Amino acid sequence: MTNTGIRTIANVTRIALIGAAAAMALAGCMRTPEEKAEIAARRAAPTAVVMNATKGEAPTESGLSHYRDGYPGFGAPLTAANVQMNDEEAAGLQQKLTALSNRRKAGTITEAEYQRRVAEYRKLAADHGPETLSEITK
């Protein structure tokens, strides 16, 4: 056999081995629908658990996992600490603020009244956090 024939056989064999290795590697990546569903369930965002305020009492249940010795484990996903504002509340607040701004632009509200309401909203924003925290810690 000539050198050209040997090279051709070697190249064909090399390509066949590369193709077989790629097929085996890709076959290992295939997952069944059940495996895909299990992986999607593990990757899904956890549902939030809203816990009621205890007013100084020890909480009855915790959102954290605990080890046998009682120390909390932080490996589990954490949950929400409080109820979040829903879309209707956000839309209502946006409408109130937009209406106030439109009344100011149209001149139907005095500048003093506008500034009084702005100060009222700013005071509410500044005091709301500490007030809520004091209610929680009572």
PDB file of C-alpha atoms in Angstrom:
ATOM      1  CA  MET A   1       0.000   0.000   0.000  1.00  0.00           C
ATOM      2  CA  THR A   2       1.203   3.469  -0.713  1.00  0.00           C
ATOM      3  CA  ASN A   3       1.669   6.341   1.712  1.00  0.00           C
ATOM      4  CA  THR A   4      -1.400   8.068   0.287  1.00  0.00           C
ATOM      5  CA  GLY A   5      -3.605   5.059   0.987  1.00  0.00           C
ATOM      6  CA  ILE A   6      -2.338   4.756   4.549  1.00  0.00           C
ATOM      7  CA  ARG A   7      -2.941   8.484   5.163  1.00  0.00           C
ATOM      8  CA  THR A   8      -6.462   8.187   3.775  1.00  0.00           C
ATOM      9  CA  ILE A   9      -7.251   5.237   6.047  1.00  0.00           C
ATOM     10  CA  ALA A  10      -5.771   7.103   9.048  1.00  0.00           C
ATOM     11  CA  ASN A  11      -7.814  10.244   8.283  1.00  0.00           C
ATOM     12  CA  VAL A  12     -11.046   8.252   7.862  1.00  0.00           C
ATOM     13  CA  THR A  13     -10.383   6.393  11.121  1.00  0.00           C
ATOM     14  CA  ARG A  14      -9.608   9.666  12.945  1.00  0.00           C
ATOM     15  CA  ILE A  15     -12.816  11.304  11.686  1.00  0.00           C
ATOM     16  CA  ALA A  16     -14.846   8.204  12.675  1.00  0.00           C
ATOM     17  CA  LEU A  17     -13.366   8.238  16.204  1.00  0.00           C
ATOM     18  CA  ILE A  18     -14.019  11.972  16.612  1.00  0.00           C
ATOM     19  CA  GLY A  19     -17.605  11.472  15.431  1.00  0.00           C
ATOM     20  CA  ALA A  20     -18.112   8.546  17.844  1.00  0.00           C
ATOM     21  CA  ALA A  21     -16.697  10.567  20.765  1.00  0.00           C
ATOM     22  CA  ALA A  22     -18.955  13.523  19.915  1.00  0.00           C
ATOM     23  CA  ALA A  23     -22.006  11.226  19.687  1.00  0.00           C
ATOM     24  CA  MET A  24     -21.236   9.707  23.094  1.00  0.00           C
ATOM     25  CA  ALA A  25     -20.717  13.141  24.648  1.00  0.00           C
ATOM     26  CA  LEU A  26     -23.985  14.438  23.230  1.00  0.00           C
ATOM     27  CA  ALA A  27     -25.845  11.319  24.304  1.00  0.00           C
ATOM     28  CA  GLY A  28     -24.770  12.030  27.884  1.00  0.00           C
ATOM     29  CA  CYS A  29     -26.302  15.512  27.675  1.00  0.00           C
ATOM     30  CA  MET A  30     -29.762  14.252  26.760  1.00  0.00           C
ATOM     31  CA  ARG A  31     -32.325  14.507  29.557  1.00  0.00           C
ATOM     32  CA  THR A  32     -35.754  13.019  29.875  1.00  0.00           C
ATOM     33  CA  PRO A  33     -38.780  15.324  30.295  1.00  0.00           C
ATOM     34  CA  GLU A  34     -39.029  14.248  33.943  1.00  0.00           C
ATOM     35  CA  GLU A  35     -35.415  15.265  34.568  1.00  0.00           C
ATOM     36  CA  LYS A  36     -35.997  18.610  32.831  1.00  0.00           C
ATOM     37  CA  ALA A  37     -39.105  19.252  34.975  1.00  0.00           C
ATOM     38  CA  GLU A  38     -37.172  18.414  38.152  1.00  0.00           C
ATOM     39  CA  ILE A  39     -34.366  20.814  37.210  1.00  0.00           C
ATOM     40  CA  ALA A  40     -36.885  23.576  36.389  1.00  0.00           C
ATOM     41  CA  ALA A  41     -38.584  23.043  39.765  1.00  0.00           C
ATOM     42  CA  ARG A  42     -35.259  23.399  41.584  1.00  0.00           C
ATOM     43  CA  ARG A  43     -34.450  26.610  39.686  1.00  0.00           C
ATOM     44  CA  ALA A  44     -37.885  28.200  40.261  1.00  0.00           C
ATOM     45  CA  ALA A  45     -38.057  31.196  42.580  1.00  0.00           C
ATOM     46  CA  PRO A  46     -39.291  30.331  46.074  1.00  0.00           C
ATOM     47  CA  THR A  47     -42.730  31.473  47.112  1.00  0.00           C
ATOM     48  CA  ALA A  48     -42.752  34.191  49.756  1.00  0.00           C
ATOM     49  CA  VAL A  49     -44.035  33.346  53.209  1.00  0.00           C
ATOM     50  CA  VAL A  50     -45.470  36.289  55.129  1.00  0.00           C
ATOM     51  CA  MET A  51     -45.101  35.892  58.861  1.00  0.00           C
ATOM     52  CA  ASN A  52     -47.343  37.753  61.310  1.00  0.00           C
ATOM     53  CA  ALA A  53     -45.814  40.142  63.810  1.00  0.00           C
ATOM     54  CA  THR A  54     -45.343  38.500  67.211  1.00  0.00           C
ATOM     55  CA  LYS A  55     -45.346  41.666  69.379  1.00  0.00           C
ATOM     56  CA  GLY A  56     -42.286  40.561  71.325  1.00  0.00           C
ATOM     57  CA  GLU A  57     -43.170  36.860  71.605  1.00  0.00           C
ATOM     58  CA  ALA A  58     -40.929  34.185  70.179  1.00  0.00           C
ATOM     59  CA  PRO A  59     -41.900  33.374  66.598  1.00  0.00           C
ATOM     60  CA  THR A  60     -43.762  30.116  66.174  1.00  0.00           C
ATOM     61  CA  GLU A  61     -42.082  29.227  62.900  1.00  0.00           C
ATOM     62  CA  SER A  62     -39.027  30.470  61.104  1.00  0.00           C
ATOM     63  CA  GLY A  63     -38.336  30.913  57.430  1.00  0.00           C
ATOM     64  CA  LEU A  64     -34.804  29.565  58.002  1.00  0.00           C
ATOM     65  CA  SER A  65     -33.782  25.947  58.174  1.00  0.00           C
ATOM     66  CA  HIS A  66     -32.110  24.913  61.414  1.00  0.00           C
ATOM     67  CA  TYR A  67     -29.373  22.448  62.202  1.00  0.00           C
ATOM     68  CA  ARG A  68     -29.856  19.821  64.909  1.00  0.00           C
ATOM     69  CA  ASP A  69     -27.937  21.982  67.378  1.00  0.00           C
ATOM     70  CA  GLY A  70     -30.438  24.838  66.935  1.00  0.00           C
ATOM     71  CA  TYR A  71     -28.326  27.203  64.854  1.00  0.00           C
ATOM     72  CA  PRO A  72     -29.966  28.558  61.699  1.00  0.00           C
ATOM     73  CA  GLY A  73     -28.804  27.350  58.328  1.00  0.00           C
ATOM     74  CA  PHE A  74     -28.650  29.922  55.569  1.00  0.00           C
ATOM     75  CA  GLY A  75     -28.535  27.449  52.688  1.00  0.00           C
ATOM     76  CA  ALA A  76     -32.296  27.496  52.097  1.00  0.00           C
ATOM     77  CA  PRO A  77     -33.790  30.412  50.121  1.00  0.00           C
ATOM     78  CA  LEU A  78     -34.956  33.297  52.318  1.00  0.00           C
ATOM     79  CA  THR A  79     -38.541  34.539  52.230  1.00  0.00           C
ATOM     80  CA  ALA A  80     -40.090  38.009  52.233  1.00  0.00           C
ATOM     81  CA  ALA A  81     -40.072  39.887  55.518  1.00  0.00           C
ATOM     82  CA  ASN A  82     -43.298  41.781  54.909  1.00  0.00           C
ATOM     83  CA  VAL A  83     -46.203  42.132  52.523  1.00  0.00           C
ATOM     84  CA  GLN A  84     -45.249  44.059  49.415  1.00  0.00           C
ATOM     85  CA  MET A  85     -47.285  46.831  47.797  1.00  0.00           C
ATOM     86  CA  ASN A  86     -49.589  45.359  45.173  1.00  0.00           C
ATOM     87  CA  ASP A  87     -50.272  46.834  41.731  1.00  0.00           C
ATOM     88  CA  GLU A  88     -53.589  48.434  42.739  1.00  0.00           C
ATOM     89  CA  GLU A  89     -52.004  50.301  45.672  1.00  0.00           C
ATOM     90  CA  ALA A  90     -49.149  51.517  43.483  1.00  0.00           C
ATOM     91  CA  ALA A  91     -51.560  52.674  40.772  1.00  0.00           C
ATOM     92  CA  GLY A  92     -53.730  54.492  43.343  1.00  0.00           C
ATOM     93  CA  LEU A  93     -50.734  56.296  44.809  1.00  0.00           C
ATOM     94  CA  GLN A  94     -49.495  57.218  41.335  1.00  0.00           C
ATOM     95  CA  GLN A  95     -52.923  58.635  40.442  1.00  0.00           C
ATOM     96  CA  LYS A  96     -52.977  60.764  43.607  1.00  0.00           C
ATOM     97  CA  LEU A  97     -49.537  62.190  42.924  1.00  0.00           C
ATOM     98  CA  THR A  98     -50.269  62.774  39.232  1.00  0.00           C
ATOM     99  CA  ALA A  99     -53.534  64.542  40.111  1.00  0.00           C
ATOM    100  CA  LEU A 100     -51.697  66.771  42.589  1.00  0.00           C
ATOM    101  CA  SER A 101     -49.076  67.639  39.983  1.00  0.00           C
ATOM    102  CA  ASN A 102     -51.751  68.361  37.347  1.00  0.00           C
ATOM    103  CA  ARG A 103     -53.659  70.613  39.765  1.00  0.00           C
ATOM    104  CA  ARG A 104     -50.444  72.540  40.445  1.00  0.00           C
ATOM    105  CA  LYS A 105     -49.727  72.977  36.725  1.00  0.00           C
ATOM    106  CA  ALA A 106     -53.306  74.050  36.024  1.00  0.00           C
ATOM    107  CA  GLY A 107     -53.216  76.583  38.856  1.00  0.00           C
ATOM    108  CA  THR A 108     -56.253  75.135  40.702  1.00  0.00           C
ATOM    109  CA  ILE A 109     -54.166  74.598  43.829  1.00  0.00           C
ATOM    110  CA  THR A 110     -52.074  77.260  45.485  1.00  0.00           C
ATOM    111  CA  GLU A 111     -48.332  76.891  45.787  1.00  0.00           C
ATOM    112  CA  ALA A 112     -48.630  76.940  49.582  1.00  0.00           C
ATOM    113  CA  GLU A 113     -51.175  74.083  49.531  1.00  0.00           C
ATOM    114  CA  TYR A 114     -48.956  72.119  47.121  1.00  0.00           C
ATOM    115  CA  GLN A 115     -45.895  72.608  49.356  1.00  0.00           C
ATOM    116  CA  ARG A 116     -47.951  71.609  52.432  1.00  0.00           C
ATOM    117  CA  ARG A 117     -48.968  68.331  50.770  1.00  0.00           C
ATOM    118  CA  VAL A 118     -45.428  67.651  49.575  1.00  0.00           C
ATOM    119  CA  ALA A 119     -44.176  68.192  53.133  1.00  0.00           C
ATOM    120  CA  GLU A 120     -46.926  65.869  54.409  1.00  0.00           C
ATOM    121  CA  TYR A 121     -45.887  63.098  51.992  1.00  0.00           C
ATOM    122  CA  ARG A 122     -42.198  63.579  52.854  1.00  0.00           C
ATOM    123  CA  LYS A 123     -42.989  63.381  56.568  1.00  0.00           C
ATOM    124  CA  LEU A 124     -44.963  60.211  55.968  1.00  0.00           C
ATOM    125  CA  ALA A 125     -42.019  58.722  54.052  1.00  0.00           C
ATOM    126  CA  ALA A 126     -39.556  59.686  56.810  1.00  0.00           C
ATOM    127  CA  ASP A 127     -41.698  58.483  59.740  1.00  0.00           C
ATOM    128  CA  HIS A 128     -43.251  55.366  58.256  1.00  0.00           C
ATOM    129  CA  GLY A 129     -40.180  53.141  58.659  1.00  0.00           C
ATOM    130  CA  PRO A 130     -39.442  53.942  62.334  1.00  0.00           C
ATOM    131  CA  GLU A 131     -43.164  53.757  63.250  1.00  0.00           C
ATOM    132  CA  THR A 132     -43.539  50.371  61.637  1.00  0.00           C
ATOM    133  CA  LEU A 133     -40.341  49.134  63.273  1.00  0.00           C
ATOM    134  CA  SER A 134     -41.564  50.260  66.697  1.00  0.00           C
ATOM    135  CA  GLU A 135     -44.851  48.393  66.130  1.00  0.00           C
ATOM    136  CA  ILE A 136     -42.957  45.240  65.205  1.00  0.00           C
ATOM    137  CA  THR A 137     -40.663  45.376  68.239  1.00  0.00           C
ATOM    138  CA  LYS A 138     -43.453  46.002  70.793  1.00  0.00           C
TER     139      LYS A 138
END
